[in-house]
Tab-separated table of C-alpha atoms in Angstrom:
chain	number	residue	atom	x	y	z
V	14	UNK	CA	-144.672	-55.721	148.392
V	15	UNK	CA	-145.739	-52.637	147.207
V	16	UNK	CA	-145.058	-51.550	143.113
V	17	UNK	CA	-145.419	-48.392	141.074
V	18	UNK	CA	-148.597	-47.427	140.475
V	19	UNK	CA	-150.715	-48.952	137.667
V	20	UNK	CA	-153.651	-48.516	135.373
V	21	UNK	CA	-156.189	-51.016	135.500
V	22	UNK	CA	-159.816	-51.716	134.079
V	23	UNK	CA	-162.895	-52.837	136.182
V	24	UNK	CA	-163.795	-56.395	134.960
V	25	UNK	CA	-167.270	-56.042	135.888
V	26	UNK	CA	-168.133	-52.292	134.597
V	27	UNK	CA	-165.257	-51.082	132.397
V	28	UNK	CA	-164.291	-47.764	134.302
V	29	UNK	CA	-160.419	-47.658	134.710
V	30	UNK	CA	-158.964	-47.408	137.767
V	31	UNK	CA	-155.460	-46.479	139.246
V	32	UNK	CA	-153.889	-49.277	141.643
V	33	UNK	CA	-150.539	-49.248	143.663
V	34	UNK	CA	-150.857	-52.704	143.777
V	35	UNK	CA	-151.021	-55.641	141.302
V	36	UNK	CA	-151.999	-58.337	143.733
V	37	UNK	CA	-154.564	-58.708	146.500
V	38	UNK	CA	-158.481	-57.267	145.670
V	39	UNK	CA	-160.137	-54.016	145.254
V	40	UNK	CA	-163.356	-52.078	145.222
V	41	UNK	CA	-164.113	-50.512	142.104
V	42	UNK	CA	-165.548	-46.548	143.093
V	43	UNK	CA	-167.773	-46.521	140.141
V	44	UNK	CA	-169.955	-49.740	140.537
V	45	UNK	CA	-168.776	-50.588	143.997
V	46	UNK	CA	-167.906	-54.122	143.326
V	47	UNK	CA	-164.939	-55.794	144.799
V	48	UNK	CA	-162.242	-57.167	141.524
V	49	UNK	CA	-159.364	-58.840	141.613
V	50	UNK	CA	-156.426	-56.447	141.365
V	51	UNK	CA	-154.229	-58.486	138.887
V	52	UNK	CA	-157.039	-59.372	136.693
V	53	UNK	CA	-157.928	-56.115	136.058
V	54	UNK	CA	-154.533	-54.753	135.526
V	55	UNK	CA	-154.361	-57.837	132.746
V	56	UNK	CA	-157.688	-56.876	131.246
V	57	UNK	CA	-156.628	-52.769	130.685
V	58	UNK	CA	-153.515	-54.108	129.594
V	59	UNK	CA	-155.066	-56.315	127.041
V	60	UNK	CA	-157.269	-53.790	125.609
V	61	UNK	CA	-154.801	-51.374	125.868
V	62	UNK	CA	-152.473	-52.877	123.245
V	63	UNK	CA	-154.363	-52.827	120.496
V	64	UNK	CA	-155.544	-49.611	121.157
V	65	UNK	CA	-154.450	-47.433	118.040
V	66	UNK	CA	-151.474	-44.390	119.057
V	67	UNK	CA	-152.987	-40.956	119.532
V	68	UNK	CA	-151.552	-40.014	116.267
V	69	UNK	CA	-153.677	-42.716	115.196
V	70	UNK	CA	-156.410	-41.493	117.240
V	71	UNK	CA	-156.394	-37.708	115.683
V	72	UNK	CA	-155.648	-39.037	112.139
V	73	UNK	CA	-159.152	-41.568	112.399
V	74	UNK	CA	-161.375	-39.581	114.616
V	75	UNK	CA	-159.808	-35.978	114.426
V	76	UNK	CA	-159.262	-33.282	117.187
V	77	UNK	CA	-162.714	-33.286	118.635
V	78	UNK	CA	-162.512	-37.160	119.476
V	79	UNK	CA	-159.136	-36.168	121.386
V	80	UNK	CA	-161.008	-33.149	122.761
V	81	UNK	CA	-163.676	-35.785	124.822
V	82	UNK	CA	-161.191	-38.029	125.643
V	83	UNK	CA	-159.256	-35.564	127.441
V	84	UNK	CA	-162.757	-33.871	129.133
V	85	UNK	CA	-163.929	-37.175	130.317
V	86	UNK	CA	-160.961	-37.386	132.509
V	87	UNK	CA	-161.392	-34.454	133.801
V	88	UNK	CA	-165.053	-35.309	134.837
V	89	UNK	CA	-163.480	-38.262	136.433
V	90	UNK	CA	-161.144	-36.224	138.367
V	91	UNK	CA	-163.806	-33.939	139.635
V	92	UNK	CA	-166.060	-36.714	140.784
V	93	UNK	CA	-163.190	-38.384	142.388
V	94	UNK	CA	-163.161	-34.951	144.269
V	95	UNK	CA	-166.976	-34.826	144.616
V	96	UNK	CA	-166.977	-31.445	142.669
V	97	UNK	CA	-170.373	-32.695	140.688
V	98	UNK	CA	-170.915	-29.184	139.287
V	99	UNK	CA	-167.847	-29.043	137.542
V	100	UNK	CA	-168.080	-32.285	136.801
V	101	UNK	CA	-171.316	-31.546	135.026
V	102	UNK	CA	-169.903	-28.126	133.394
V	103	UNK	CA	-166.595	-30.674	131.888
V	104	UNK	CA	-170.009	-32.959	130.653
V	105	UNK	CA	-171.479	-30.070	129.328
V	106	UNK	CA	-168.656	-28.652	127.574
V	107	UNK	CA	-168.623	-31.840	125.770
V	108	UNK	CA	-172.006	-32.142	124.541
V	109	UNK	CA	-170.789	-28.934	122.611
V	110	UNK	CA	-168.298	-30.780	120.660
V	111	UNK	CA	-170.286	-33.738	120.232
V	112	UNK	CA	-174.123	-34.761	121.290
V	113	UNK	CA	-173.550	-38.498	120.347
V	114	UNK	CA	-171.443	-39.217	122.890
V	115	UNK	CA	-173.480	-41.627	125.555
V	116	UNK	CA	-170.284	-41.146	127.997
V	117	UNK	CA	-171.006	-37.326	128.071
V	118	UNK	CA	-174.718	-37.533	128.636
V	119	UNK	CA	-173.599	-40.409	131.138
V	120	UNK	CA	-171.414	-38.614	133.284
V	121	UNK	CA	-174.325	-35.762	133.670
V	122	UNK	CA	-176.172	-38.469	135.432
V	123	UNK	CA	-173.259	-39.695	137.173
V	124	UNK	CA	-172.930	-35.849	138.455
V	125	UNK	CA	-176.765	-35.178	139.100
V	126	UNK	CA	-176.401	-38.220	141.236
V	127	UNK	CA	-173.397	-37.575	143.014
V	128	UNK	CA	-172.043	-40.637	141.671
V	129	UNK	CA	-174.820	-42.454	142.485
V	130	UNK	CA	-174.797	-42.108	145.835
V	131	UNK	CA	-178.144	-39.673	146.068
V	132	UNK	CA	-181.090	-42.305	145.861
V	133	UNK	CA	-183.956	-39.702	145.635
V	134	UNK	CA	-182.660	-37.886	142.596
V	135	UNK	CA	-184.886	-37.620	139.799
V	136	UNK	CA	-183.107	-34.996	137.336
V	137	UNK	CA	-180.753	-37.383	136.077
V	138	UNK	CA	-183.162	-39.420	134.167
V	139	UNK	CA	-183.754	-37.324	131.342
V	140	UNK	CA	-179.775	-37.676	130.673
V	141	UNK	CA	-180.238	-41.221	130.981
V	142	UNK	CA	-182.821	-41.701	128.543
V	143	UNK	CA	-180.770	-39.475	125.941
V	144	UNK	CA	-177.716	-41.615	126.755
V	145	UNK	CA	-179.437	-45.030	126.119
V	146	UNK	CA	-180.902	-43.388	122.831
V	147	UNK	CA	-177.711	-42.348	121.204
V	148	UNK	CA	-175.725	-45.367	122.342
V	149	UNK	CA	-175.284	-48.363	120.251
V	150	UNK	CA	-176.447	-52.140	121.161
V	151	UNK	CA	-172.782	-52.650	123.239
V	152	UNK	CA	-172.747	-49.633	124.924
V	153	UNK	CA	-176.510	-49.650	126.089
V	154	UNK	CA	-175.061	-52.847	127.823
V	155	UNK	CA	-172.678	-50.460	130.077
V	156	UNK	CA	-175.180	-48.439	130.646
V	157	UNK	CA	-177.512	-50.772	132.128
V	158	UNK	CA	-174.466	-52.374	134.167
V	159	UNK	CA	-173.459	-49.170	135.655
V	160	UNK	CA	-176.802	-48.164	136.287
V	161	UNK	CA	-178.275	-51.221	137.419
V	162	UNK	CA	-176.916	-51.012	140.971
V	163	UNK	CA	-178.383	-47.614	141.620
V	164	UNK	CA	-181.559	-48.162	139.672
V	165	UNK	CA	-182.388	-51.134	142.339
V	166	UNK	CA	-180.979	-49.026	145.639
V	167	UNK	CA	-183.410	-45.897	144.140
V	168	UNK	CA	-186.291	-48.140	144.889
V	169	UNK	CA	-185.908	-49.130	148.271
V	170	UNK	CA	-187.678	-47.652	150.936
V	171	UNK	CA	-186.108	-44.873	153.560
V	172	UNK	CA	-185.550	-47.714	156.092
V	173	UNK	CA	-184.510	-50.545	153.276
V	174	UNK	CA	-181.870	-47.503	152.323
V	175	UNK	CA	-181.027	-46.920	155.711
V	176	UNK	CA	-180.183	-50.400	156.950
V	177	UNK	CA	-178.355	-51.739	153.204
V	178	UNK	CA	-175.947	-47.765	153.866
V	179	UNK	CA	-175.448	-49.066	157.136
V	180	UNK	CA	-173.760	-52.476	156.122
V	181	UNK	CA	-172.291	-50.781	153.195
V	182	UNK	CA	-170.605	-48.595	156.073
V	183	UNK	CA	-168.513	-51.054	157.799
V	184	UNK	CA	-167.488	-52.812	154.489
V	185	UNK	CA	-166.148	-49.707	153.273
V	186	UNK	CA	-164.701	-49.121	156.653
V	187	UNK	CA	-162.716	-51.920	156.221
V	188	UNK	CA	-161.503	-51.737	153.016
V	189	UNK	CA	-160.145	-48.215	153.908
V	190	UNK	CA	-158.466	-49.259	157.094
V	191	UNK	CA	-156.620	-51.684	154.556
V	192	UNK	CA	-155.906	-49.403	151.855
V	193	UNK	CA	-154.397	-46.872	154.775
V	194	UNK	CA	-152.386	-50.019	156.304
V	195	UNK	CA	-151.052	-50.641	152.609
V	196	UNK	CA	-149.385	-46.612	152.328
V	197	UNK	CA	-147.863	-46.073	155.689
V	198	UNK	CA	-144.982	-47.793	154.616
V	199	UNK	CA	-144.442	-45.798	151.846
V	200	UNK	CA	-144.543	-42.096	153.923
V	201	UNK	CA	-142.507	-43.876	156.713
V	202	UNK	CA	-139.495	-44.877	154.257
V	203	UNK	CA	-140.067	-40.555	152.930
V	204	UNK	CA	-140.146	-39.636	156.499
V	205	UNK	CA	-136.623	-41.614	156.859
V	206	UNK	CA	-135.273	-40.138	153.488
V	207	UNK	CA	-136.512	-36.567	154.860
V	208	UNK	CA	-133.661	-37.348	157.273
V	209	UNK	CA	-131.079	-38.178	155.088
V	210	UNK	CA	-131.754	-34.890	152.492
V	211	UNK	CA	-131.357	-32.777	155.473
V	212	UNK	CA	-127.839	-34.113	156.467
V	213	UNK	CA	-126.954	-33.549	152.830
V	214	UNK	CA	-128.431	-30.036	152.648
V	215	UNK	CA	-126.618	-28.947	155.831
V	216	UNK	CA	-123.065	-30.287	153.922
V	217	UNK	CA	-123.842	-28.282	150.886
V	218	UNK	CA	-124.748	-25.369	152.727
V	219	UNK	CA	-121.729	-25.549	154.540
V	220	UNK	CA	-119.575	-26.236	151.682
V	221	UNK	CA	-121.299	-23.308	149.983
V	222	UNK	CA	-120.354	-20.676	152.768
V	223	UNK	CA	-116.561	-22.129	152.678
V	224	UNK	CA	-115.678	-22.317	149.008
V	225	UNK	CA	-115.858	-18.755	148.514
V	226	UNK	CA	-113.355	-17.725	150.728
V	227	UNK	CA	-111.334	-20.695	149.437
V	228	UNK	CA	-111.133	-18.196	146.298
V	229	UNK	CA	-113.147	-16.159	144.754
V	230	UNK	CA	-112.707	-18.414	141.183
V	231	UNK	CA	-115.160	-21.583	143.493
V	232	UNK	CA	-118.332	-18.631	143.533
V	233	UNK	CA	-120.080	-20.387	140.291
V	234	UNK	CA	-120.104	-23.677	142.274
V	235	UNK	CA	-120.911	-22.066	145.442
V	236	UNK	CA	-124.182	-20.712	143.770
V	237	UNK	CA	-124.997	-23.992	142.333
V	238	UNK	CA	-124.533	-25.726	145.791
V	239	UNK	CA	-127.049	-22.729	146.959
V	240	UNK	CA	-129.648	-23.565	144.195
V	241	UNK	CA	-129.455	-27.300	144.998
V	242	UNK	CA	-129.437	-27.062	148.694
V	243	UNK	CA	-133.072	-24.822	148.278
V	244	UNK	CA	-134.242	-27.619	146.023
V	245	UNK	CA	-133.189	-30.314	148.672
V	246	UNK	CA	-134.915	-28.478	151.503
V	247	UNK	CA	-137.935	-27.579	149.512
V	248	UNK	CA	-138.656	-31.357	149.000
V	249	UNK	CA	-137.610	-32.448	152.076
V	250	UNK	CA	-139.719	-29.919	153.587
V	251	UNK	CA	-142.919	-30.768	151.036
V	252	UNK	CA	-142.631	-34.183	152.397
V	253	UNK	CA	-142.731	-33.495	156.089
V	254	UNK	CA	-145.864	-31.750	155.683
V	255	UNK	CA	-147.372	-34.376	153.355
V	256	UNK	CA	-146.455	-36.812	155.776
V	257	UNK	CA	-147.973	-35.047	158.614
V	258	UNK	CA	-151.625	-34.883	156.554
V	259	UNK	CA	-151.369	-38.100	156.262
V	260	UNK	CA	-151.643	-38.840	160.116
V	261	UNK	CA	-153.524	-36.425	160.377
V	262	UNK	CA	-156.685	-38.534	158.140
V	263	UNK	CA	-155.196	-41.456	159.731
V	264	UNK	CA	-156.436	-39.480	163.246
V	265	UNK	CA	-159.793	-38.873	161.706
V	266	UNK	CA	-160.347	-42.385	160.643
V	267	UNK	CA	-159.368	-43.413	164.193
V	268	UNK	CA	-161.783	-40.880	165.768
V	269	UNK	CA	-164.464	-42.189	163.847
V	270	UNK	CA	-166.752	-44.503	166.073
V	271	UNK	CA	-166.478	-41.401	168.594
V	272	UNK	CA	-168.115	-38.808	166.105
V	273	UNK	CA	-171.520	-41.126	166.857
V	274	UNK	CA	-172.153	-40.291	162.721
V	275	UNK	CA	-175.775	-40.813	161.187
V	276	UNK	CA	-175.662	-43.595	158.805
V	277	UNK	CA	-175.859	-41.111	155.728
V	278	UNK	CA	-172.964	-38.984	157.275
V	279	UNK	CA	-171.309	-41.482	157.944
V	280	UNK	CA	-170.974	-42.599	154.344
V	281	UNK	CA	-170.315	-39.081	152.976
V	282	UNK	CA	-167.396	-39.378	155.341
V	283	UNK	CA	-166.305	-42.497	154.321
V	284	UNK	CA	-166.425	-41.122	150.569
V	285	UNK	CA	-164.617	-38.358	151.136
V	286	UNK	CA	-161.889	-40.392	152.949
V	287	UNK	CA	-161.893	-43.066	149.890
V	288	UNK	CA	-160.763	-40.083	147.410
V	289	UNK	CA	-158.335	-38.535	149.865
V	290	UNK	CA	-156.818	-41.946	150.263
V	291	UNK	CA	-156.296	-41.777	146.631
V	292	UNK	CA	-154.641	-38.353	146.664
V	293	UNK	CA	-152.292	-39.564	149.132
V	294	UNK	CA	-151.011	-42.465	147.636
V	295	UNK	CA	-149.165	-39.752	145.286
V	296	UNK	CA	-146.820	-38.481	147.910
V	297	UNK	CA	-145.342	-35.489	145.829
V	298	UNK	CA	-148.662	-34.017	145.370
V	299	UNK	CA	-148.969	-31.421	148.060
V	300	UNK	CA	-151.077	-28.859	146.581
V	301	UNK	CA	-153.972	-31.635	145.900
V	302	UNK	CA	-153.764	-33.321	149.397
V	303	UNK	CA	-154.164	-29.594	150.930
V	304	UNK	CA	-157.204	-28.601	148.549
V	305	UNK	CA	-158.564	-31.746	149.328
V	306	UNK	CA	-157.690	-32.097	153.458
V	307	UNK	CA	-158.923	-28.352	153.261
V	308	UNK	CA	-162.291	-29.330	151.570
V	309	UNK	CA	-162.734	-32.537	153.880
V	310	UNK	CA	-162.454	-30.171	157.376
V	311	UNK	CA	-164.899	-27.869	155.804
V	312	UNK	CA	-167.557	-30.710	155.372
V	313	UNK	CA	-166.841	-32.200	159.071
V	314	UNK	CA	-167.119	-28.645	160.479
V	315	UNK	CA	-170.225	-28.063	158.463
V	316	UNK	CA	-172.108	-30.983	157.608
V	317	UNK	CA	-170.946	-33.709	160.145
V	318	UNK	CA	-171.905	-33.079	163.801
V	319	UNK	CA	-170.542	-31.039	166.692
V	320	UNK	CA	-168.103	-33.896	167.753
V	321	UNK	CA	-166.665	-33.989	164.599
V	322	UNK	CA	-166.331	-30.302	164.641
V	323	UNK	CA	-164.387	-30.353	168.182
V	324	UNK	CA	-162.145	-32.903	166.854
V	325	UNK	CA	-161.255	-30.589	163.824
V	326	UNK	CA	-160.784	-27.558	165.899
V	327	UNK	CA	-158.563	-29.551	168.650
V	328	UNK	CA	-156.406	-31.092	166.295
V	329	UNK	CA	-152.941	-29.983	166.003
V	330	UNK	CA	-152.800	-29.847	161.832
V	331	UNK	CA	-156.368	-29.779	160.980
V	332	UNK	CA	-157.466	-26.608	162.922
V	333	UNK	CA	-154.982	-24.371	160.670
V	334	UNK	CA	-156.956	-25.463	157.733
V	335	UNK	CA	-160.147	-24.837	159.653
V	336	UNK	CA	-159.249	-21.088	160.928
V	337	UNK	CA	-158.285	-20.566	157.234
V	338	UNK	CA	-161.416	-22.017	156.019
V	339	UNK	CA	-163.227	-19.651	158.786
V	340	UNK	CA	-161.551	-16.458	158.194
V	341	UNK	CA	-162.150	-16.784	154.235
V	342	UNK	CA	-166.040	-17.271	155.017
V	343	UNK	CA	-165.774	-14.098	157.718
V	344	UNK	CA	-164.115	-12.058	154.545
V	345	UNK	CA	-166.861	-12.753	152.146
């Protein structure tokens, strides 16, 4: 059964993680390994209560130590969007404020690497070995667990790469059929309460039309029915078109084996479908799911392959964001 959504910490590397469920398993996107969902919902819980107030916080380690906290998670949400520049701009920003930080000097890596994912990169290491210097005995131990993955993949050879991407591929596959199993629930009980805000929208706007020439005294609550009838159909209207994103990347992941994908595309895909699951399990967040459903056609119509572009440009919902996204490049 499905529950509000919950923080949680990665038993095996640390990063925190945000679950809609507290039972079953899950794949952590920083060191890719899988974790039991309650256990790591116990474990940032744990942690989490001794952790001293932010009053607390500002009092012991002032305003700057705030300042990181708050640009680290902004780092996090740009790699969760794969926007590594920015990423490494928030990381950057940071070092300004303070250069003993191993988590800012980290996340520079984690950006130069596209989150680890680019195997060939080389100008992360200087970041890494300032990182590891300023770190103490503990936190060199993260370092070397997050890293230790990637540090073993950069070795392999193109065809090692190849084949260990390729069974990474359907794993992840999986897990994301799963993850999109576990939310359609969700949009179809909103698509069913879509129905039920519009009956009550058409009432109010009816009763709103009436009252006044019941008498003129009924206007106030005429205009308040008015202001609460746009607010009805605003949502109701927000959700239909969430909704319909949604099966929208549920067509895409369907249409998959027919794209015929290179292994490496493939998992850029498969990445960018991971973080758009994420943005979708917050229903109410329209703007992100367009930025991001408007980023994802741009990569399939420009770095995927011509099937993938055909889909993009025959689908229903997807081409408007792709004539946008083709008119804006036309402009500039």
């Amino acid at each position: 059964m499905q529950k509000d959504k919950v923080n949680a910490k990665c038993p095996h590397c640390g990063a925190e993680i945000y679950l809609s469920y507290d039972q079953g398993s899950g794949l952590c996107p920083t060191c890719r390994k899988e974790f039991d969902n309650k256990k790591a919902v116990m474990l940032y819980k744990t942690l989490h209560e001794i952790e001293p107030k932010e009053e607390q916080k500002t009092a012991k380690f002032g305003e700057e130590y705030l300042e990181v906290e708050r640009i680290l998670k902004r780092i996090q949400f740009y790699i969760d969007r794969k926007e590594f520049r920015k990423a490494r701009e928030e990381a950057e920003k940071g070092l300004e404020i303070s250069n003993t930080d191993y988590r800012l000097y980290f996340e520079i890596v984690r950006a130069e690497t596209k989150n680890f994912t680019d195997y060939k990169n080389q100008s992360h290491k200087p970041f890494l070995d300032k990182a590891v210097e300023v770190a103490s005995a503990e936190d060199k131990q993260i370092i070397m667990r997050l890293y230790k993955n990637y540090y073993q993949l950069s070795h392999l050879t193109d065809e090692e790469l190849l084949q260990y991407k390729a069974e990474e591929n359907v794993a992840v596959k999986k897990k994301l059929e799963e993850r999109f199993k576990a939310i359609i629930p969700m949009y179809m009980k909103k698509e069913r309460g879509v129905k039920v805000k519009l009956i009550i929208g058409a009432v109010m706007t009816a009763l709103a039309i009436a009252l006044p020439f019941i008498s003129e005294f009924l206007l106030t609550l005429s205009a308040v029915l008015i202001f609460g009838c746009y607010f009805i159909f605003k949502s109701a209207i927000s959700i239909k078109k969430s909704s319909s994103l949604f099966n929208a990347l549920l067509d895409v992941y369907d249409a998959l084996d027919s794209f015929d994908l290179s292994v490496n595309c493939l998992s850029e895909t498969l990445s960018f479908m991971k973080a758009l699951r994420k943005d979708f399990e917050r229903v109410g967040n329209l703007y992100e799911q367009e930025d991001s459903i408007a980023k994802f056609c741009k990569f399939l119509l420009t770095n995927a392959n011509e099937n993938s572009r055909k889909f993009v440009l025959s689908h229903p919902v997807l081409k408007k964001y792709a004539l946008v996204l083709e008119t804006t490049e036309e402009n500039n």
